[in-house]
XYZ file of C-alpha atoms in Angstrom:
76
model
C 123.100 102.089 74.980
C 121.165 101.071 77.884
C 122.605 101.786 81.902
C 122.357 100.267 84.615
C 122.208 96.385 82.677
C 125.372 95.979 84.137
C 124.910 92.732 86.300
C 126.551 92.750 89.741
C 129.423 90.410 89.669
C 129.763 88.572 93.277
C 133.077 88.505 95.500
C 134.427 84.706 96.217
C 133.134 85.339 99.885
C 130.595 87.561 100.809
C 126.872 85.739 101.539
C 124.061 87.320 100.557
C 120.171 85.697 102.320
C 117.838 85.682 99.239
C 114.462 87.503 100.225
C 112.856 85.836 96.980
C 114.214 82.494 96.613
C 114.595 82.318 100.782
C 117.923 80.808 100.269
C 122.231 81.454 101.105
C 123.797 82.275 97.632
C 127.818 83.145 97.721
C 127.954 86.636 95.589
C 124.667 88.758 94.618
C 121.959 85.637 91.881
C 119.744 88.245 92.784
C 118.733 92.151 92.616
C 120.045 94.224 95.814
C 116.019 94.819 96.336
C 115.356 90.977 96.729
C 118.547 90.206 99.535
C 119.863 90.876 102.964
C 124.267 91.158 102.699
C 126.900 90.458 102.343
C 127.770 88.068 105.292
C 131.303 87.135 105.684
C 130.280 83.463 106.453
C 127.352 81.527 104.955
C 126.696 80.744 108.446
C 125.728 84.331 109.222
C 123.546 84.872 106.126
C 121.522 81.188 106.841
C 120.538 83.987 110.543
C 119.555 86.570 108.272
C 116.407 86.763 109.123
C 116.964 85.655 112.516
C 119.300 88.483 112.861
C 116.107 91.503 111.370
C 114.018 89.743 113.994
C 115.648 91.388 116.621
C 116.889 94.333 115.178
C 113.075 94.942 114.665
C 112.123 93.858 118.395
C 115.261 95.902 119.340
C 113.684 99.207 116.895
C 110.020 98.236 118.499
C 111.359 98.173 121.975
C 113.298 101.940 121.823
C 111.100 104.272 123.431
C 113.696 106.677 122.093
C 112.507 105.688 118.167
C 108.568 104.280 119.077
C 105.347 107.031 117.696
C 104.327 108.503 120.873
C 107.468 108.264 122.353
C 109.979 110.897 124.279
C 112.216 112.255 121.487
C 115.979 111.303 121.750
C 117.946 113.463 123.137
C 120.167 115.786 120.456
C 123.270 116.040 123.095
C 123.062 111.891 124.087
């Protein structure tokens, strides 16, 4: 009996963006390693790459987390 062979069944209304196929899916069609989500709407999933780009830019410019920057204050 093989473990972890069961495929995840998607729920209606859950949207994902597949990084492999570069498309929006309702319910997970592709493996978790290849997708962003879940999102609450198709439109939100369509903008997944923009959202990721914005979050990466914020993180890269945050002096608390940038290499060589000031470490975060544990009491803040």
